mmCIF file with all atom_site columns, C-alpha atoms in Angstrom:
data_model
loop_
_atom_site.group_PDB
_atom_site.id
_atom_site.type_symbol
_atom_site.label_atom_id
_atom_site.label_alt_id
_atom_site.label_comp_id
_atom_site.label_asym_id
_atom_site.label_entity_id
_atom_site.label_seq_id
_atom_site.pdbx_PDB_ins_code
_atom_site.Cartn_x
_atom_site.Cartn_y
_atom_site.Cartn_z
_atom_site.occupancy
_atom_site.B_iso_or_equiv
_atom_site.pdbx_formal_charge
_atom_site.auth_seq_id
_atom_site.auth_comp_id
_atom_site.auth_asym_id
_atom_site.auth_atom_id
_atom_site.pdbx_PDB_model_num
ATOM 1   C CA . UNK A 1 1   ? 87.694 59.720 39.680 1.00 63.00 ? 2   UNK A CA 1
ATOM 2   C CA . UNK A 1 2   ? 86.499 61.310 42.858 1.00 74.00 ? 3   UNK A CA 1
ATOM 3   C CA . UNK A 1 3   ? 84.491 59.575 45.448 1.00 86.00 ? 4   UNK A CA 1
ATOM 4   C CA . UNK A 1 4   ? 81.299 61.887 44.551 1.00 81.00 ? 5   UNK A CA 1
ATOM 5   C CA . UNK A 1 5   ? 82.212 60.868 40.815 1.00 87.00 ? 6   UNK A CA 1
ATOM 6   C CA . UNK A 1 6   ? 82.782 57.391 41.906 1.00 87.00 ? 7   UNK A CA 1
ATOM 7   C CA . UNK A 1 7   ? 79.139 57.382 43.783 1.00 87.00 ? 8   UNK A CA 1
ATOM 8   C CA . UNK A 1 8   ? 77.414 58.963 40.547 1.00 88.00 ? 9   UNK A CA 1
ATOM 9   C CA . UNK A 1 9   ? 78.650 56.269 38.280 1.00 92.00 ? 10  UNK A CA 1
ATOM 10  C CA . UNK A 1 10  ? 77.556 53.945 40.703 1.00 92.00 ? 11  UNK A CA 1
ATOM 11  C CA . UNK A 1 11  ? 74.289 55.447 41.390 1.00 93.00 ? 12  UNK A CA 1
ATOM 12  C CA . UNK A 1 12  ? 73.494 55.628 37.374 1.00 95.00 ? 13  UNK A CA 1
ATOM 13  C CA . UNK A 1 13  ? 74.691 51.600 36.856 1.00 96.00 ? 14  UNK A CA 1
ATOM 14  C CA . UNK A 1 14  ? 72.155 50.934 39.710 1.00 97.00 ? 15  UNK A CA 1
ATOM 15  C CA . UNK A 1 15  ? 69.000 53.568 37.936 1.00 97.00 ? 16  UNK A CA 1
ATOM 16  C CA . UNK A 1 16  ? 69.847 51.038 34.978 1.00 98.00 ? 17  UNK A CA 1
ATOM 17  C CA . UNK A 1 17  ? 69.646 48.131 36.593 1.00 98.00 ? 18  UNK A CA 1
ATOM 18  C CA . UNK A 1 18  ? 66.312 49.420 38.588 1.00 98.00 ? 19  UNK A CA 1
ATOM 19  C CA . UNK A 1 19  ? 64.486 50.538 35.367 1.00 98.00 ? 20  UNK A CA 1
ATOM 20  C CA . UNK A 1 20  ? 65.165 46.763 33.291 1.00 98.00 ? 21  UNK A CA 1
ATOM 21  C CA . UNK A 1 21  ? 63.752 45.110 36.796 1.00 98.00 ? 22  UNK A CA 1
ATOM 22  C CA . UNK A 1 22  ? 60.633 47.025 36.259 1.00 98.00 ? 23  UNK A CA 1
ATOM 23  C CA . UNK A 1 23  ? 60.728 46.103 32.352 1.00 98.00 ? 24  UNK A CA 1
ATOM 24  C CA . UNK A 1 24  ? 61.495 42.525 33.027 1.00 98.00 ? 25  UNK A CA 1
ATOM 25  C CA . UNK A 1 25  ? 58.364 42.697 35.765 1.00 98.00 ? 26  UNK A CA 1
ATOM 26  C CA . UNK A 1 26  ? 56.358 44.028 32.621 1.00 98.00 ? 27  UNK A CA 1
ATOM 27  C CA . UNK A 1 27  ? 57.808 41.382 30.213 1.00 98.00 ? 28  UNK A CA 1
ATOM 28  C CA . UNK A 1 28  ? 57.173 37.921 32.424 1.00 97.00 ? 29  UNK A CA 1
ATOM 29  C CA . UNK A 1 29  ? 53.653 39.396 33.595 1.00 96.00 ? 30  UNK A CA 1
ATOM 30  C CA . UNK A 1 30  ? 52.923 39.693 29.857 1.00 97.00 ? 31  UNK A CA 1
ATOM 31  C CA . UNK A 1 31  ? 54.224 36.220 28.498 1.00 97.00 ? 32  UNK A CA 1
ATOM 32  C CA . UNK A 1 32  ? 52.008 34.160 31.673 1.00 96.00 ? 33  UNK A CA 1
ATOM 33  C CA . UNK A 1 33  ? 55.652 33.369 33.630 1.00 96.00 ? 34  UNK A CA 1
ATOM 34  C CA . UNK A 1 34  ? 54.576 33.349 37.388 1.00 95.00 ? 35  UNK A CA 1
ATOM 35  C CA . UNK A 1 35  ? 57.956 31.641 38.254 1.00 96.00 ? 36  UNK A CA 1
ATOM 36  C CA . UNK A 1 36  ? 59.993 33.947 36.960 1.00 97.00 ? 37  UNK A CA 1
ATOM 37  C CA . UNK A 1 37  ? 58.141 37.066 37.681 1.00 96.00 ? 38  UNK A CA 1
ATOM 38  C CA . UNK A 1 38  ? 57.607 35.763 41.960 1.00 97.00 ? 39  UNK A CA 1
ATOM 39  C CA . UNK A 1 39  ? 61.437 35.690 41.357 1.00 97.00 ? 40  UNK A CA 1
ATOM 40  C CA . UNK A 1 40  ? 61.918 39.502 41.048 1.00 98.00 ? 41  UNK A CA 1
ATOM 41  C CA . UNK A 1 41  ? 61.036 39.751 44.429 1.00 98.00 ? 42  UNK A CA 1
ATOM 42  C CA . UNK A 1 42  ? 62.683 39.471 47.671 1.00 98.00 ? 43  UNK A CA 1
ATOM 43  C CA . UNK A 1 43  ? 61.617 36.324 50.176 1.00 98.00 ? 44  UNK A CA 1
ATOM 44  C CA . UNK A 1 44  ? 59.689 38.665 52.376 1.00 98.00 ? 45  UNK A CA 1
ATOM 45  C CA . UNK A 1 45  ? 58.170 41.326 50.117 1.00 98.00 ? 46  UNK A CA 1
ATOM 46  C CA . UNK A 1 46  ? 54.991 43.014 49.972 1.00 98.00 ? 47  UNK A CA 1
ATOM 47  C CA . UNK A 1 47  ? 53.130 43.225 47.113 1.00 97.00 ? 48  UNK A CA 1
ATOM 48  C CA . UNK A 1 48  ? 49.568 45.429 47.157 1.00 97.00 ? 49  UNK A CA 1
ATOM 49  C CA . UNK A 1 49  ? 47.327 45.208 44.213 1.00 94.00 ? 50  UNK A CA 1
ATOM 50  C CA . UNK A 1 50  ? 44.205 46.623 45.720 1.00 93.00 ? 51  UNK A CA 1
ATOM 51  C CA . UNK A 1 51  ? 42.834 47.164 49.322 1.00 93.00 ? 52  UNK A CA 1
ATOM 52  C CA . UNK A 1 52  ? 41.744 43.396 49.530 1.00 88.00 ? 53  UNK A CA 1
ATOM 53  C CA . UNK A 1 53  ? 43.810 41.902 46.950 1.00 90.00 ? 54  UNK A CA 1
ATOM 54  C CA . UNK A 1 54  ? 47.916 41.174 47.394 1.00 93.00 ? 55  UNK A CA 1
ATOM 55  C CA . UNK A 1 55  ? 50.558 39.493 49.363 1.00 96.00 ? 56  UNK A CA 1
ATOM 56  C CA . UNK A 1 56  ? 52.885 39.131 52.192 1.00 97.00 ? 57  UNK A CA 1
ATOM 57  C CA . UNK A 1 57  ? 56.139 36.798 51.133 1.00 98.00 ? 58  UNK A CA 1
ATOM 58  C CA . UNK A 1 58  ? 57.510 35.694 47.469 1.00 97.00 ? 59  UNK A CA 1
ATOM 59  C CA . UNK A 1 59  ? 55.722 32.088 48.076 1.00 96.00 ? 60  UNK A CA 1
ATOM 60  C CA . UNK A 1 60  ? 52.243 33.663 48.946 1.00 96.00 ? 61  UNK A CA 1
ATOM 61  C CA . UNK A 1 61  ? 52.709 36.230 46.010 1.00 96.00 ? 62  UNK A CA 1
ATOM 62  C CA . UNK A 1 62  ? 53.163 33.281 43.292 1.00 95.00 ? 63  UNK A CA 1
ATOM 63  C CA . UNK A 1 63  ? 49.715 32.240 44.650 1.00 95.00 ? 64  UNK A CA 1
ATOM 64  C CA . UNK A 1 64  ? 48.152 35.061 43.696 1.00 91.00 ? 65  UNK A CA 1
ATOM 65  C CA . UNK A 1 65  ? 49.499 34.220 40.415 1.00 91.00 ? 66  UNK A CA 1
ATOM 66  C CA . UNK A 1 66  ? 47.872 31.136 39.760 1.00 88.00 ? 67  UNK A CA 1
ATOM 67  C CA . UNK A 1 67  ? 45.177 30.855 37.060 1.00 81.00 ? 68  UNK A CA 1
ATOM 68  C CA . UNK A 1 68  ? 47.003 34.394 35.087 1.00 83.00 ? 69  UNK A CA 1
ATOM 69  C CA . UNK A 1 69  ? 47.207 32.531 32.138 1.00 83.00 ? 70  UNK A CA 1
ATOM 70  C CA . UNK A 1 70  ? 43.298 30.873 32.337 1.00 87.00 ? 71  UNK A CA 1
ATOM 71  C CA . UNK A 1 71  ? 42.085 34.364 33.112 1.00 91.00 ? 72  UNK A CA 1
ATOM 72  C CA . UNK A 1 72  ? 44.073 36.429 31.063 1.00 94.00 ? 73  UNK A CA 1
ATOM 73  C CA . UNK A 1 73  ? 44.138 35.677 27.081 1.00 95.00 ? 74  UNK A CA 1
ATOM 74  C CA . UNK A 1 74  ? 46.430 38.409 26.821 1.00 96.00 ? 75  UNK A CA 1
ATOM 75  C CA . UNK A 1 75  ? 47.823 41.309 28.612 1.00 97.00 ? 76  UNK A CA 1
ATOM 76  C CA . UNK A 1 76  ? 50.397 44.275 27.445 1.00 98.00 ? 77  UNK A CA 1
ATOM 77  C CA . UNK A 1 77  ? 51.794 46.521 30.307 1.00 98.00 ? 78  UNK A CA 1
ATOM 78  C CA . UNK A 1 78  ? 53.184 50.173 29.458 1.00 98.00 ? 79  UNK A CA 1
ATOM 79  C CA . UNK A 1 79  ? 55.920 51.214 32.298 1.00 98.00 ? 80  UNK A CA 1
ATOM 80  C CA . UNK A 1 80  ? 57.493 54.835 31.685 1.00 98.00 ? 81  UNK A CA 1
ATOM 81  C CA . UNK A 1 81  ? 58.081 57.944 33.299 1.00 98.00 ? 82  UNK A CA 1
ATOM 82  C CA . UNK A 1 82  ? 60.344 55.390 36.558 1.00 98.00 ? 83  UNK A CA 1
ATOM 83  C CA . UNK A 1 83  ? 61.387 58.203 39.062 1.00 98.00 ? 84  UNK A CA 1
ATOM 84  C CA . UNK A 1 84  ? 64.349 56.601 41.658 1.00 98.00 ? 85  UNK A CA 1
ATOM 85  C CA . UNK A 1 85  ? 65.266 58.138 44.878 1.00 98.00 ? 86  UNK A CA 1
ATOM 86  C CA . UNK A 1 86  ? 67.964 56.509 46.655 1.00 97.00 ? 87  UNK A CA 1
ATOM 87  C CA . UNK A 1 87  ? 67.425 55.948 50.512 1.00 97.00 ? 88  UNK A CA 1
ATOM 88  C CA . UNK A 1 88  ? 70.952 53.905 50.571 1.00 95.00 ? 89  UNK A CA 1
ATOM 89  C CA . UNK A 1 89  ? 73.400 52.621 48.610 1.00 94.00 ? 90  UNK A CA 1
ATOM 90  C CA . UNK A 1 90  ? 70.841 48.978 48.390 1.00 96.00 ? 91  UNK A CA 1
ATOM 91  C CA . UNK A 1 91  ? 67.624 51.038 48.766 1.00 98.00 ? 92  UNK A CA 1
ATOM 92  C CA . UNK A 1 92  ? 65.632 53.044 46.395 1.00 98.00 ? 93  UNK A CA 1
ATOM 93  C CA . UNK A 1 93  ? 61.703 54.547 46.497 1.00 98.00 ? 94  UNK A CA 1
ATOM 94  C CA . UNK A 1 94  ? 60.566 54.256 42.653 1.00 98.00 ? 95  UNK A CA 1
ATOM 95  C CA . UNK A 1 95  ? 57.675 55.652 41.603 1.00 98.00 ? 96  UNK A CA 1
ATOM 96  C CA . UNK A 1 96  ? 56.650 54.732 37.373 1.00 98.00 ? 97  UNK A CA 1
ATOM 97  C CA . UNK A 1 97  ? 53.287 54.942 35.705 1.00 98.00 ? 98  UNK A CA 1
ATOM 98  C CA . UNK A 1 98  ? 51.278 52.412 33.924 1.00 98.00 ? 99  UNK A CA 1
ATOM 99  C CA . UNK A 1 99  ? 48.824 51.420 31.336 1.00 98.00 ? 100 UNK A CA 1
ATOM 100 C CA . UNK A 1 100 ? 47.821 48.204 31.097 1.00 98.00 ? 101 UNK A CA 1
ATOM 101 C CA . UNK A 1 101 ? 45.526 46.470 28.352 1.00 98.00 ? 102 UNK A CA 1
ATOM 102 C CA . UNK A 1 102 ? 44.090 43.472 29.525 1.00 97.00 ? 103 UNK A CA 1
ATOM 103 C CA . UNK A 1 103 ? 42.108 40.441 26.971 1.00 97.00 ? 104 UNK A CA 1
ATOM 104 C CA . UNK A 1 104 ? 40.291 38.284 29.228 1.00 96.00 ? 105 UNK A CA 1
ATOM 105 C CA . UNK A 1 105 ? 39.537 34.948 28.211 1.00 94.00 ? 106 UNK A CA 1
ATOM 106 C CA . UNK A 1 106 ? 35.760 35.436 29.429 1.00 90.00 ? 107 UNK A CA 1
ATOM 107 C CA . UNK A 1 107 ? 33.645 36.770 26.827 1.00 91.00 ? 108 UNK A CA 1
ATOM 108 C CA . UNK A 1 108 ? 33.805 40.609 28.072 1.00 94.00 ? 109 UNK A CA 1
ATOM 109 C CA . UNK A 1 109 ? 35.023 43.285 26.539 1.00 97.00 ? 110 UNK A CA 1
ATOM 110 C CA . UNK A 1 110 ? 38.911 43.916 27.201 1.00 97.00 ? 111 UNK A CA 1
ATOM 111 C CA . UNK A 1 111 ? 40.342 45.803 30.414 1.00 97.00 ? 112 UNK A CA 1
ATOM 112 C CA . UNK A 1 112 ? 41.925 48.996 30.569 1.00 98.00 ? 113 UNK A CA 1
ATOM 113 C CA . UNK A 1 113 ? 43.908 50.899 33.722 1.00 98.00 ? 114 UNK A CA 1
ATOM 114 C CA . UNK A 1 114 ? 46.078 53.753 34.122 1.00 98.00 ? 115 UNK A CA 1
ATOM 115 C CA . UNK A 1 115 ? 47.560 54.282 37.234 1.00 98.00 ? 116 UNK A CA 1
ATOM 116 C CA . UNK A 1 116 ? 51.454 54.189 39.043 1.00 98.00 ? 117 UNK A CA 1
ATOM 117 C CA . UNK A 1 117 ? 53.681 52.159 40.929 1.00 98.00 ? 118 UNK A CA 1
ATOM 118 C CA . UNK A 1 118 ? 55.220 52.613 43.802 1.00 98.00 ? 119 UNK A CA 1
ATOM 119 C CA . UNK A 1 119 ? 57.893 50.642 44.555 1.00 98.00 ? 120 UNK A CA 1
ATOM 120 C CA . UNK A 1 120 ? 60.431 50.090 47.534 1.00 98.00 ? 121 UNK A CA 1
ATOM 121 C CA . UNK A 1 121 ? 63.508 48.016 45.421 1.00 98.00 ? 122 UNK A CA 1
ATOM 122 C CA . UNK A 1 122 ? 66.457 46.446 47.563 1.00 98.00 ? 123 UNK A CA 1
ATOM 123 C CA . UNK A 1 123 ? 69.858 45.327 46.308 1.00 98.00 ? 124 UNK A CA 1
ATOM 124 C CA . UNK A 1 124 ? 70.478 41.883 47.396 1.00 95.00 ? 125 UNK A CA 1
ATOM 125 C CA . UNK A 1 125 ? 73.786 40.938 46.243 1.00 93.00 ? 126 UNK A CA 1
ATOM 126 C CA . UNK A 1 126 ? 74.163 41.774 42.803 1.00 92.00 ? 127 UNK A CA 1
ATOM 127 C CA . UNK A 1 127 ? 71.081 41.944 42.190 1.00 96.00 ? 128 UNK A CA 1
ATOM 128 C CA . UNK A 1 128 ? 68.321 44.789 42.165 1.00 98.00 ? 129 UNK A CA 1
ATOM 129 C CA . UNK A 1 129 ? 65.047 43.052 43.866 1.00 98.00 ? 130 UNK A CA 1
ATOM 130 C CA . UNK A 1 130 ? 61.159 44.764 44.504 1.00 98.00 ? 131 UNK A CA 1
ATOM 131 C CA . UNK A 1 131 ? 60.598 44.933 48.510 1.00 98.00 ? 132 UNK A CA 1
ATOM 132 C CA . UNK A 1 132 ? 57.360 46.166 48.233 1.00 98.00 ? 133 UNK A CA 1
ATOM 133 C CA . UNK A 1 133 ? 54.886 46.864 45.373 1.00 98.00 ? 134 UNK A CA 1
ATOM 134 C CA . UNK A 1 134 ? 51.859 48.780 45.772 1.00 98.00 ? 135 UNK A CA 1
ATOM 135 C CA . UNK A 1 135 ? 49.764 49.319 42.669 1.00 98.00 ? 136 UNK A CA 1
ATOM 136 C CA . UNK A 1 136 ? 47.372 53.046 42.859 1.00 98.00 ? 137 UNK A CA 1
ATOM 137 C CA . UNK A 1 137 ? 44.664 53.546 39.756 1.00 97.00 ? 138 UNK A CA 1
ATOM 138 C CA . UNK A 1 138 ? 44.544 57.049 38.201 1.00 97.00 ? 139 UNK A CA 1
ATOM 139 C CA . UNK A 1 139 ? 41.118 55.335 36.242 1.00 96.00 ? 140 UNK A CA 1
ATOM 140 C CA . UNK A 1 140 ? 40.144 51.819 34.947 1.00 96.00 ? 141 UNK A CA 1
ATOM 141 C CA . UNK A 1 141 ? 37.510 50.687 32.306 1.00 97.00 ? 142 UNK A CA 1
ATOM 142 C CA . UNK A 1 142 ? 36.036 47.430 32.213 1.00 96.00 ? 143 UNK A CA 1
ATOM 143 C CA . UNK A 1 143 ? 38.573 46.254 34.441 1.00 94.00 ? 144 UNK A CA 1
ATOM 144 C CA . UNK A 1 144 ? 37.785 43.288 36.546 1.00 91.00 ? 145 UNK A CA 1
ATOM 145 C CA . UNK A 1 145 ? 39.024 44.671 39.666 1.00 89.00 ? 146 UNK A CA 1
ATOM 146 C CA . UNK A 1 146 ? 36.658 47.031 41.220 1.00 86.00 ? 147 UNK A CA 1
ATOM 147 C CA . UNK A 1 147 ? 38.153 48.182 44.219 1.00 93.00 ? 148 UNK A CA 1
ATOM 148 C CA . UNK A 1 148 ? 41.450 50.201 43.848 1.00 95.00 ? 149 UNK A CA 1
ATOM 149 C CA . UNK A 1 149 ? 44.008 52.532 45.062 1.00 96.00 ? 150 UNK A CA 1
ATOM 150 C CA . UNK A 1 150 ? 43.497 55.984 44.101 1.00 96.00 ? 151 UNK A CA 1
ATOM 151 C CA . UNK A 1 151 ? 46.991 57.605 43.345 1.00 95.00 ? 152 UNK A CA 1
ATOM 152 C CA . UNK A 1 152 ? 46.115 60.214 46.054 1.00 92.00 ? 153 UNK A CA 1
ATOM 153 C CA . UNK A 1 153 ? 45.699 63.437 43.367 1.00 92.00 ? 154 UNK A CA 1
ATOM 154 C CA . UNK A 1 154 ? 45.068 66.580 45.240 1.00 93.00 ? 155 UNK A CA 1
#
């Protein structure tokens, strides 16, 4: 194999790898596992869920998690279309949409949102970690956070 061959297979391993960290963020946000979920992240990530609303660090971020299973009776996120640009060889810029069906435990009628992700991801050993995770809403109904991100559509 050639050393641009070499790269490629290297490059699609790590798309892999990329794309079941986003499905495994999906998958623990869904089943109410803060631990696990704060652990897809790096120590000092970023994580942006609305102008007001996030957090700076993996400790401060599982904060923000607290109560997710009080407030939430259910929740099923939708991740597809995962674009991956590689800065580096341990760097990528991902950018994936998202629907996400909310049940709230309130009586309310349940949440909607469709918007993207935008994602810096770092590779940390072995391992394939989100740096920074901004969400930005395309639209929302009867969703319980009122002030979002727009994606920035021209």
């Amino acid at each position: 194999m050639t050393t641009a061959e070499d790269k490629d297979v290297r490059q699609l391993i790590a798309r892999e790898q990329i794309r079941d960290l986003i499905f495994e963020y999906a998958f623990h946000l869904d089943m109410n596992h803060p631990k696990e979920l704060a652990e897809l992240f790096v120590e000092d990530c970023t994580v942006v869920y609305g102008p007001n609303f996030g957090a700076e660090g993996r400790a401060a971020y599982l904060k923000t998690l607290d109560g997710i299973g009080s407030f939430f009776q259910a929740t099923s996120h939708h991740v597809s279309n995962i674009a991956i640009e590689f800065r580096s060889d341990s760097e990528a810029v991902v950018r994936s949409t998202l629907y996400a069906w909310h049940r709230y435990r309130k009586e309310r009628p349940d949440g909607h949102l469709w918007g993207q992700y935008h994602d810096v991801i770092v590779k940390t050993g072995d391992q394939w970690r989100f740096k920074r995770r901004e969400l930005r809403t395309t639209g929302a109904k009867d969703f319980h956070v009122k002030e979002m991100i727009p994606i920035g559509r021209a």
